[in-house]
XYZ file of C-alpha atoms in Angstrom:
260
model
C -3.774 -17.061 99.533
C -2.053 -19.060 102.268
C -0.142 -16.021 103.436
C -3.366 -14.095 103.653
C -4.832 -16.952 105.665
C -2.094 -16.611 108.168
C -2.410 -12.878 108.365
C -6.185 -12.822 108.795
C -6.093 -15.784 111.175
C -3.567 -14.064 113.370
C -5.669 -10.863 113.386
C -8.728 -12.915 114.355
C -6.867 -14.691 117.239
C -5.481 -11.504 118.665
C -8.873 -9.832 118.665
C -10.461 -12.942 120.323
C -7.695 -13.272 122.872
C -7.913 -9.754 123.953
C -11.602 -9.021 123.807
C -13.436 -12.336 123.933
C -15.572 -11.245 120.978
C -13.642 -9.348 118.287
C -12.347 -12.397 116.491
C -15.718 -13.376 115.049
C -16.135 -9.851 113.815
C -12.972 -10.203 111.805
C -13.239 -13.848 110.730
C -16.307 -13.695 108.524
C -15.371 -10.552 106.546
C -11.834 -11.887 106.187
C -13.013 -15.154 104.735
C -15.477 -13.425 102.387
C -13.548 -10.388 101.249
C -9.964 -11.384 102.029
C -9.947 -15.020 100.941
C -12.824 -14.977 98.455
C -14.964 -17.606 100.048
C -18.720 -17.575 99.342
C -20.885 -16.749 102.320
C -22.303 -20.238 102.456
C -18.767 -21.614 102.947
C -17.420 -18.792 105.071
C -20.106 -19.076 107.792
C -19.212 -22.683 108.948
C -15.455 -22.005 108.367
C -15.808 -18.971 110.653
C -17.598 -21.012 113.350
C -14.762 -23.688 113.290
C -12.086 -20.984 113.523
C -13.894 -19.116 116.346
C -14.428 -22.422 118.269
C -10.716 -23.337 118.095
C -9.337 -19.852 118.819
C -11.825 -19.286 121.630
C -10.722 -22.441 123.297
C -7.108 -21.245 123.011
C -7.956 -17.809 124.405
C -9.821 -19.456 127.285
C -6.990 -21.671 128.349
C -4.812 -19.108 130.181
C -7.846 -17.624 131.912
C -8.876 -20.920 133.495
C -6.118 -20.773 136.125
C -7.211 -17.206 137.131
C -10.688 -18.197 138.037
C -12.236 -15.596 135.750
C -14.874 -17.842 134.112
C -18.248 -17.614 135.725
C -19.333 -21.196 134.986
C -23.047 -20.867 135.986
C -23.364 -17.998 133.544
C -21.510 -19.896 130.857
C -23.698 -22.932 131.403
C -26.981 -21.043 131.146
C -25.883 -18.923 128.122
C -24.337 -21.967 126.470
C -27.279 -24.303 126.937
C -29.866 -21.882 125.609
C -27.570 -20.552 122.945
C -26.711 -24.045 121.595
C -30.367 -24.852 121.058
C -31.137 -21.483 119.512
C -28.147 -21.804 117.136
C -30.105 -24.478 115.196
C -32.983 -22.083 114.762
C -30.665 -19.333 113.554
C -29.159 -21.773 110.986
C -32.623 -22.548 109.632
C -33.265 -18.870 109.020
C -29.823 -18.408 107.545
C -30.617 -20.966 104.848
C -33.655 -18.859 103.756
C -31.842 -15.521 103.461
C -29.684 -14.216 100.591
C -26.009 -13.555 101.359
C -26.415 -9.824 100.843
C -29.139 -9.509 103.405
C -27.075 -11.584 105.931
C -23.994 -9.354 105.642
C -26.160 -6.208 105.796
C -27.714 -7.452 109.030
C -24.332 -8.365 110.280
C -23.063 -4.793 109.690
C -26.083 -3.272 111.351
C -25.723 -5.334 114.482
C -22.056 -4.381 114.720
C -22.834 -0.699 114.543
C -25.440 -0.993 117.336
C -22.943 -2.817 119.612
C -19.990 -0.604 118.786
C -21.861 2.699 119.419
C -23.242 1.274 122.690
C -19.803 0.297 123.924
C -18.300 3.706 123.059
C -21.090 5.381 125.032
C -20.976 3.197 128.076
C -18.949 3.898 131.205
C -16.125 1.690 132.475
C -18.127 0.273 135.341
C -20.574 -2.608 134.807
C -24.112 -1.458 134.395
C -25.947 -4.718 135.101
C -28.888 -4.590 137.402
C -28.409 -8.277 138.249
C -25.039 -8.030 140.066
C -24.894 -8.240 143.867
C -21.967 -7.900 146.274
C -19.114 -10.337 146.056
C -19.385 -10.759 142.277
C -22.515 -12.917 142.592
C -25.682 -12.696 140.552
C -29.317 -12.295 141.578
C -30.608 -15.283 139.576
C -34.090 -15.078 141.063
C -34.601 -11.652 139.481
C -32.600 -12.128 136.366
C -32.690 -15.783 135.256
C -35.383 -15.068 132.638
C -33.330 -12.219 131.125
C -30.211 -14.408 131.070
C -32.148 -17.206 129.306
C -33.551 -14.855 126.704
C -30.202 -13.165 126.120
C -28.423 -16.505 125.782
C -30.945 -17.713 123.287
C -30.589 -14.434 121.314
C -26.817 -14.799 121.188
C -27.107 -18.397 120.049
C -29.602 -17.474 117.327
C -27.129 -14.851 116.038
C -24.411 -17.546 116.049
C -26.406 -19.779 113.776
C -27.686 -16.993 111.625
C -24.483 -15.073 110.983
C -21.764 -17.605 111.848
C -19.922 -15.091 114.089
C -20.046 -16.958 117.429
C -21.918 -14.010 119.043
C -19.000 -12.903 121.213
C -19.324 -9.218 120.219
C -22.804 -9.460 121.636
C -22.036 -11.714 124.613
C -19.354 -9.470 126.299
C -21.546 -6.383 126.364
C -24.542 -8.461 127.519
C -22.613 -10.064 130.338
C -21.497 -6.531 131.445
C -24.707 -4.660 130.974
C -27.203 -7.341 132.009
C -25.327 -9.271 134.678
C -22.806 -6.675 135.823
C -19.668 -8.754 135.238
C -16.306 -6.928 135.186
C -14.581 -6.912 131.831
C -12.025 -9.698 132.652
C -14.750 -12.028 133.831
C -17.042 -11.091 130.914
C -14.274 -11.855 128.418
C -13.342 -15.175 129.946
C -16.990 -16.292 130.319
C -17.741 -15.112 126.807
C -14.900 -17.379 125.455
C -16.383 -20.388 127.200
C -19.834 -19.536 125.700
C -18.298 -19.011 122.276
C -16.843 -22.503 122.279
C -20.259 -24.027 123.071
C -22.271 -21.804 120.615
C -19.789 -22.103 117.879
C -19.650 -25.929 117.955
C -23.460 -26.036 118.085
C -23.656 -23.709 115.063
C -21.055 -25.717 113.157
C -22.959 -28.890 113.835
C -26.134 -27.197 112.467
C -24.262 -26.150 109.279
C -22.629 -29.445 108.627
C -23.554 -31.031 105.232
C -24.361 -27.659 103.589
C -20.985 -27.085 101.893
C -17.424 -28.523 101.827
C -14.890 -26.566 103.727
C -11.467 -25.808 102.247
C -9.513 -27.737 104.839
C -6.120 -26.288 103.837
C -7.179 -22.672 104.172
C -9.210 -23.531 107.210
C -6.440 -25.307 108.977
C -3.975 -22.508 108.341
C -6.382 -19.785 109.289
C -7.412 -21.689 112.493
C -3.865 -22.562 113.412
C -2.760 -18.953 113.131
C -5.794 -17.806 115.104
C -5.109 -20.366 117.809
C -1.436 -19.314 118.253
C -2.295 -15.587 118.229
C -5.209 -16.103 120.626
C -2.992 -17.932 123.178
C -0.450 -15.138 123.055
C -3.002 -12.343 123.310
C -4.773 -14.083 126.153
C -1.668 -13.904 128.241
C -1.325 -10.108 127.606
C -4.933 -9.198 128.129
C -4.656 -8.694 131.888
C -1.954 -6.033 131.337
C -4.108 -3.813 129.103
C -6.379 -1.303 130.884
C -10.085 -2.163 130.676
C -11.064 1.141 129.150
C -8.467 0.768 126.372
C -9.754 -2.738 125.563
C -13.351 -1.702 125.514
C -12.827 1.382 123.350
C -10.407 -0.429 120.960
C -12.919 -3.280 120.644
C -15.743 -0.718 119.851
C -13.690 1.067 117.253
C -12.759 -2.302 115.607
C -16.355 -3.239 115.441
C -17.444 0.046 113.841
C -14.560 0.022 111.292
C -15.312 -3.513 110.164
C -19.089 -2.706 110.085
C -18.488 0.230 107.761
C -16.261 -1.876 105.468
C -18.843 -4.718 105.261
C -21.687 -2.260 104.636
C -19.796 -0.557 101.793
C -18.693 -3.785 100.178
C -22.216 -5.262 100.417
C -23.685 -2.221 98.720
C -21.130 -1.679 95.893
C -19.672 -5.174 95.293
C -22.338 -7.804 95.962
C -20.903 -10.052 93.270
C -18.173 -11.399 95.588
C -20.671 -12.831 98.081
C -21.192 -16.059 96.196
């Protein structure tokens, strides 16, 4: 069990460090199907792991000036509030429905990323890397709230939604979108974790080992991310999302007994 925690934690950290969003996609299925945790326990554990490894992945990017702090502040503030609403809905839904929704959302995001071009498509971007807030503030607020709601509902941090949203809506280049997404992930994950506290007891041994492995791997991957072509990162992330989505969908359909 502890060896598996190291393995899955490392995979989560690498994905988060490279993509700014893939770690959450791996964390929840790994905890449920790999380590046998019930969904009610896996959701807050996933949020804690994602918060820690996101902070680690963010660290090497701070010195490069890649984080767009106004964007992170807007998405984080609205997302943190919406995470509590998502948590309330989470408590009313059965585990099978939650994982089914999780898989469906991943399919939508993965297909959209595979079909998109390498250049940002956001209508809000202006020259010099700035953003036309007058025209796009409302969209940013709604998107940030949506990402936060997903964080509280599914316990995934929302990074696999945030990176595409930052690129398609606000026109950020991938390195800036990844770095900014990591900052948003820290805020949203901590808010979601706070909303889930008191629901269930975490297995602190497994959580600590999983989070420690994710943190170390995220730090290492974050230093390598700038050397990997953007197109490779985007397509690799999309394929990862689709593969995990297929696995979760099949397991939810044929083996619902493991969900707890």
